[in-house]
Tab-separated table of C-alpha atoms and ligand atoms in Angstrom:
chain	number	residue	atom	x	y	z
A	1030	ARG	CA	0.016	0.173	0.025
A	1031	ALA	CA	0.970	3.716	-0.719
A	1032	ARG	CA	2.868	4.885	2.422
A	1033	LYS	CA	3.729	8.523	0.806
A	1034	ASN	CA	0.747	10.567	1.760
A	1035	ARG	CA	1.049	9.320	5.348
A	1036	PRO	CA	1.775	11.901	7.799
A	1037	GLN	CA	5.419	11.923	8.560
A	1038	ILE	CA	4.922	11.835	12.643
A	1039	PHE	CA	4.435	8.069	12.510
A	1040	LEU	CA	7.488	5.862	13.526
A	1041	PRO	CA	8.932	3.660	11.157
A	1042	HIS	CA	7.871	0.540	13.443
A	1043	LEU	CA	4.433	1.993	13.734
A	1044	ILE	CA	4.012	2.231	9.758
A	1045	ALA	CA	5.365	-1.356	9.215
A	1046	SER	CA	2.819	-2.680	11.767
A	1047	MET	CA	-0.084	-1.021	10.296
A	1048	ASP	CA	0.680	-2.151	6.952
A	1049	GLU	CA	1.585	-5.577	7.069
A	1050	VAL	CA	-0.845	-8.031	5.909
A	1051	GLU	CA	-0.577	-10.837	8.517
A	1052	GLU	CA	-2.418	-14.432	8.747
A	1053	THR	CA	-3.238	-16.104	11.918
A	1054	TYR	CA	-4.880	-19.426	12.898
A	1055	ILE	CA	-7.796	-19.404	14.738
A	1056	MET	CA	-9.415	-22.856	16.409
A	1057	VAL	CA	-12.998	-22.978	18.013
A	1058	LYS	CA	-12.129	-25.803	20.400
A	1059	PRO	CA	-14.525	-28.878	20.894
A	1060	ASP	CA	-16.506	-27.113	23.652
A	1061	GLY	CA	-17.623	-24.107	21.168
A	1062	VAL	CA	-18.366	-26.885	18.692
A	1063	GLN	CA	-20.417	-28.830	21.239
A	1064	ARG	CA	-22.048	-25.657	22.476
A	1065	GLY	CA	-22.946	-24.447	18.933
A	1066	LEU	CA	-21.053	-21.239	19.089
A	1067	VAL	CA	-19.185	-21.718	15.722
A	1068	GLY	CA	-21.444	-19.454	13.813
A	1069	GLU	CA	-21.285	-16.408	16.540
A	1070	ILE	CA	-17.579	-17.007	16.376
A	1071	ILE	CA	-16.866	-16.917	12.725
A	1072	SER	CA	-19.469	-13.986	12.485
A	1073	ARG	CA	-17.336	-12.050	15.060
A	1074	PHE	CA	-14.202	-12.120	12.851
A	1075	GLU	CA	-16.222	-11.511	9.317
A	1076	LYS	CA	-17.953	-8.557	10.765
A	1077	LYS	CA	-14.650	-7.070	11.880
A	1078	GLY	CA	-13.544	-7.226	8.471
A	1079	PHE	CA	-10.911	-9.901	8.218
A	1080	LYS	CA	-10.671	-12.170	5.453
A	1081	LEU	CA	-11.357	-16.066	5.791
A	1082	THR	CA	-8.623	-17.935	3.861
A	1083	GLY	CA	-9.174	-21.631	5.299
A	1084	LEU	CA	-11.872	-23.115	7.372
A	1085	LYS	CA	-12.861	-26.940	8.116
A	1086	LEU	CA	-14.456	-29.252	10.850
A	1087	PHE	CA	-11.709	-31.683	12.147
A	1088	GLN	CA	-11.173	-34.208	14.606
A	1089	CYS	CA	-7.544	-33.552	15.486
A	1090	PRO	CA	-5.116	-36.329	16.505
A	1091	LYS	CA	-3.036	-36.419	19.765
A	1092	GLU	CA	0.073	-35.972	17.869
A	1093	LEU	CA	-1.332	-32.779	16.334
A	1094	ALA	CA	-2.390	-31.435	19.438
A	1095	GLU	CA	1.151	-32.067	21.554
A	1096	GLU	CA	2.911	-30.394	18.487
A	1097	HIS	CA	0.561	-27.603	18.561
A	1098	TYR	CA	0.812	-27.201	22.025
A	1099	LYS	CA	4.513	-28.270	22.380
A	1100	ASP	CA	5.531	-24.828	24.598
A	1101	LEU	CA	3.454	-25.781	27.256
A	1102	GLN	CA	4.538	-29.475	27.586
A	1103	ALA	CA	6.119	-28.716	30.948
A	1104	LYS	CA	3.005	-27.400	32.222
A	1105	PRO	CA	0.945	-29.403	34.599
A	1106	PHE	CA	-2.423	-29.209	32.942
A	1107	PHE	CA	-0.755	-30.494	29.570
A	1108	PRO	CA	-2.450	-34.007	29.625
A	1109	LYS	CA	-5.690	-32.243	30.588
A	1110	LEU	CA	-5.236	-29.676	27.814
A	1111	ILE	CA	-4.489	-32.368	24.923
A	1112	GLN	CA	-7.467	-34.595	26.231
A	1113	TYR	CA	-9.824	-31.685	25.908
A	1114	ILE	CA	-8.451	-30.427	22.455
A	1115	THR	CA	-8.943	-33.914	21.032
A	1116	SER	CA	-12.101	-34.570	22.943
A	1117	GLY	CA	-14.301	-33.724	19.596
A	1118	PRO	CA	-14.107	-31.997	16.570
A	1119	VAL	CA	-12.659	-28.644	16.278
A	1120	VAL	CA	-13.059	-25.775	13.652
A	1121	CYS	CA	-9.797	-24.759	11.785
A	1122	MET	CA	-9.532	-21.349	10.697
A	1123	ALA	CA	-7.019	-19.335	8.640
A	1124	TRP	CA	-7.577	-15.677	8.674
A	1125	GLU	CA	-5.804	-12.558	6.963
A	1126	GLY	CA	-5.494	-8.864	7.445
A	1127	VAL	CA	-3.258	-6.138	8.682
A	1128	GLY	CA	-2.909	-6.507	12.061
A	1129	VAL	CA	-5.091	-9.660	12.429
A	1130	VAL	CA	-2.751	-11.398	14.957
A	1131	ALA	CA	-3.070	-9.019	17.717
A	1132	SER	CA	-6.625	-8.046	16.562
A	1133	ALA	CA	-7.920	-11.410	16.849
A	1134	ARG	CA	-6.334	-11.881	20.181
A	1135	LYS	CA	-8.372	-8.294	21.535
A	1136	LEU	CA	-11.570	-10.195	19.710
A	1137	ILE	CA	-10.991	-13.391	21.869
A	1138	GLY	CA	-10.012	-11.998	25.385
A	1139	ALA	CA	-8.090	-13.203	28.077
A	1140	THR	CA	-7.082	-16.767	28.748
A	1141	ASN	CA	-8.950	-16.807	31.841
A	1142	PRO	CA	-12.452	-16.285	30.670
A	1143	LEU	CA	-13.673	-14.634	34.094
A	1144	GLN	CA	-11.009	-12.149	33.566
A	1145	ALA	CA	-12.042	-11.634	30.022
A	1146	GLU	CA	-13.449	-8.231	29.203
A	1147	PRO	CA	-17.474	-8.536	28.152
A	1148	GLY	CA	-17.435	-7.863	24.571
A	1149	THR	CA	-14.632	-10.191	24.014
A	1150	ILE	CA	-15.317	-14.039	22.714
A	1151	ARG	CA	-13.971	-15.660	26.231
A	1152	GLY	CA	-15.720	-12.695	27.988
A	1153	ASP	CA	-19.249	-13.292	26.478
A	1154	LEU	CA	-19.407	-16.766	25.645
A	1155	ALA	CA	-17.100	-18.681	28.582
A	1156	VAL	CA	-16.516	-19.361	32.435
A	1157	GLN	CA	-13.171	-21.280	32.800
A	1158	THR	CA	-9.827	-21.630	31.273
A	1159	GLY	CA	-10.119	-25.149	30.761
A	1160	ARG	CA	-13.048	-24.935	28.697
A	1161	ASN	CA	-12.440	-21.368	26.799
A	1162	VAL	CA	-13.894	-22.255	23.604
A	1163	ILE	CA	-11.010	-20.768	20.917
A	1164	HIS	CA	-7.475	-20.668	20.293
A	1165	GLY	CA	-5.925	-17.519	18.539
A	1166	SER	CA	-1.943	-17.356	17.232
A	1167	ASP	CA	0.094	-15.020	19.392
A	1168	SER	CA	2.238	-13.730	17.101
A	1169	PRO	CA	2.647	-13.789	13.260
A	1170	GLU	CA	5.529	-16.092	13.405
A	1171	ASN	CA	3.158	-18.965	15.122
A	1172	GLY	CA	0.047	-17.747	12.858
A	1173	LYS	CA	2.164	-19.129	9.997
A	1174	ARG	CA	3.598	-21.853	11.935
A	1175	GLU	CA	-0.015	-22.850	12.959
A	1176	ILE	CA	-1.775	-22.650	9.762
A	1177	GLY	CA	1.107	-24.836	8.254
A	1178	LEU	CA	0.439	-27.525	10.996
A	1179	TRP	CA	-3.383	-27.537	10.654
A	1180	PHE	CA	-3.936	-26.926	6.842
A	1181	LYS	CA	-2.694	-29.026	4.073
A	1182	GLU	CA	-1.380	-27.793	0.731
A	1183	GLY	CA	-4.343	-26.471	-1.339
A	1184	GLU	CA	-6.709	-25.908	1.852
A	1185	VAL	CA	-5.979	-22.108	2.153
A	1186	CYS	CA	-7.338	-19.847	-0.278
A	1187	SER	CA	-6.164	-16.463	-1.905
A	1188	TRP	CA	-8.975	-14.606	-2.793
A	1189	ALA	CA	-9.688	-10.631	-3.200
A	1190	PRO	CA	-12.876	-9.808	-1.238
A	1191	VAL	CA	-15.228	-7.291	-3.246
A	1192	GLN	CA	-15.446	-5.240	0.225
A	1193	GLU	CA	-12.005	-4.676	0.426
A	1194	PRO	CA	-12.459	-1.046	-1.002
A	1195	TRP	CA	-14.745	-0.249	1.685
A	1196	LEU	CA	-12.715	-1.581	4.699
A	1197	ARG	CA	-9.433	0.382	3.714
A	1198	GLU	CA	-8.609	3.802	2.071
B	1280	ADP	P1	-4.038	-18.446	25.206
B	1280	ADP	O1	-4.612	-19.714	24.802
B	1280	ADP	O2	-4.969	-17.827	25.511
B	1280	ADP	O3	-2.993	-18.098	24.243
B	1280	ADP	P2	-1.902	-20.249	26.521
B	1280	ADP	O4	-1.057	-20.136	25.526
B	1280	ADP	O5	-1.444	-19.462	27.701
B	1280	ADP	O6	-3.334	-19.096	26.471
B	1280	ADP	O7	-2.660	-21.396	26.941
B	1280	ADP	C1	-3.337	-22.214	25.832
B	1280	ADP	C2	-4.283	-23.009	26.457
B	1280	ADP	O8	-3.997	-23.965	27.391
B	1280	ADP	C3	-5.480	-22.096	26.801
B	1280	ADP	O9	-6.174	-21.396	26.208
B	1280	ADP	C4	-6.070	-22.979	27.620
B	1280	ADP	O10	-7.072	-23.847	26.899
B	1280	ADP	C5	-5.276	-24.051	28.477
B	1280	ADP	N1	-4.715	-23.483	29.401
B	1280	ADP	C6	-3.956	-22.526	29.741
B	1280	ADP	N2	-3.356	-22.180	31.134
B	1280	ADP	C7	-4.395	-23.321	31.813
B	1280	ADP	C8	-4.825	-23.693	33.257
B	1280	ADP	N3	-4.099	-22.999	34.172
B	1280	ADP	N4	-5.494	-24.927	33.415
B	1280	ADP	C9	-6.025	-25.247	32.271
B	1280	ADP	N5	-5.940	-25.111	30.928
B	1280	ADP	C10	-5.108	-23.888	30.666
């Protein structure tokens, strides 16, 4: 995107973060699927203006859950977490947009739903950390890593939404 008309007061690192198209891996966890929250959750990201590039219902094998959460391997709750994530189908999603990683984390809310702000997905729809309904990547690097982990070649689509000029000048 053209940057030349932007006011010069922006610091370079801010300009970079404002312009960078990122991708994030969002997943409705088994409790969200069981509770019929899939449509509600997808709707929040759609309405915000992000672009859906990948979507599937999927029964996660144990090995994939362990790989996805490998940074949490040493935590006491790790076995329960793997049991939870593999306890029923999940909805895997890839979303794309400028600033989508941090924005999705804000839409999702704090890890503990009792501490998540009202208006966020966890704040509105959940009550416990062990049943917090949704996952969202915590960095652009992890967004790429996790989309690579959960989607096969050809399952993520590149497309141009017609609403784009009405979302961004
Ligand atoms: P987030 O999902 O908000 O990025 P973390 O990366 O810290 O949070 O943890 C990953 C997931 O592990 C959480 O979403 C939650 O499902 C689970 N989890 C984290 N902490 C606990 C805990 N203390 N007890 C049970 N489950 C937990």
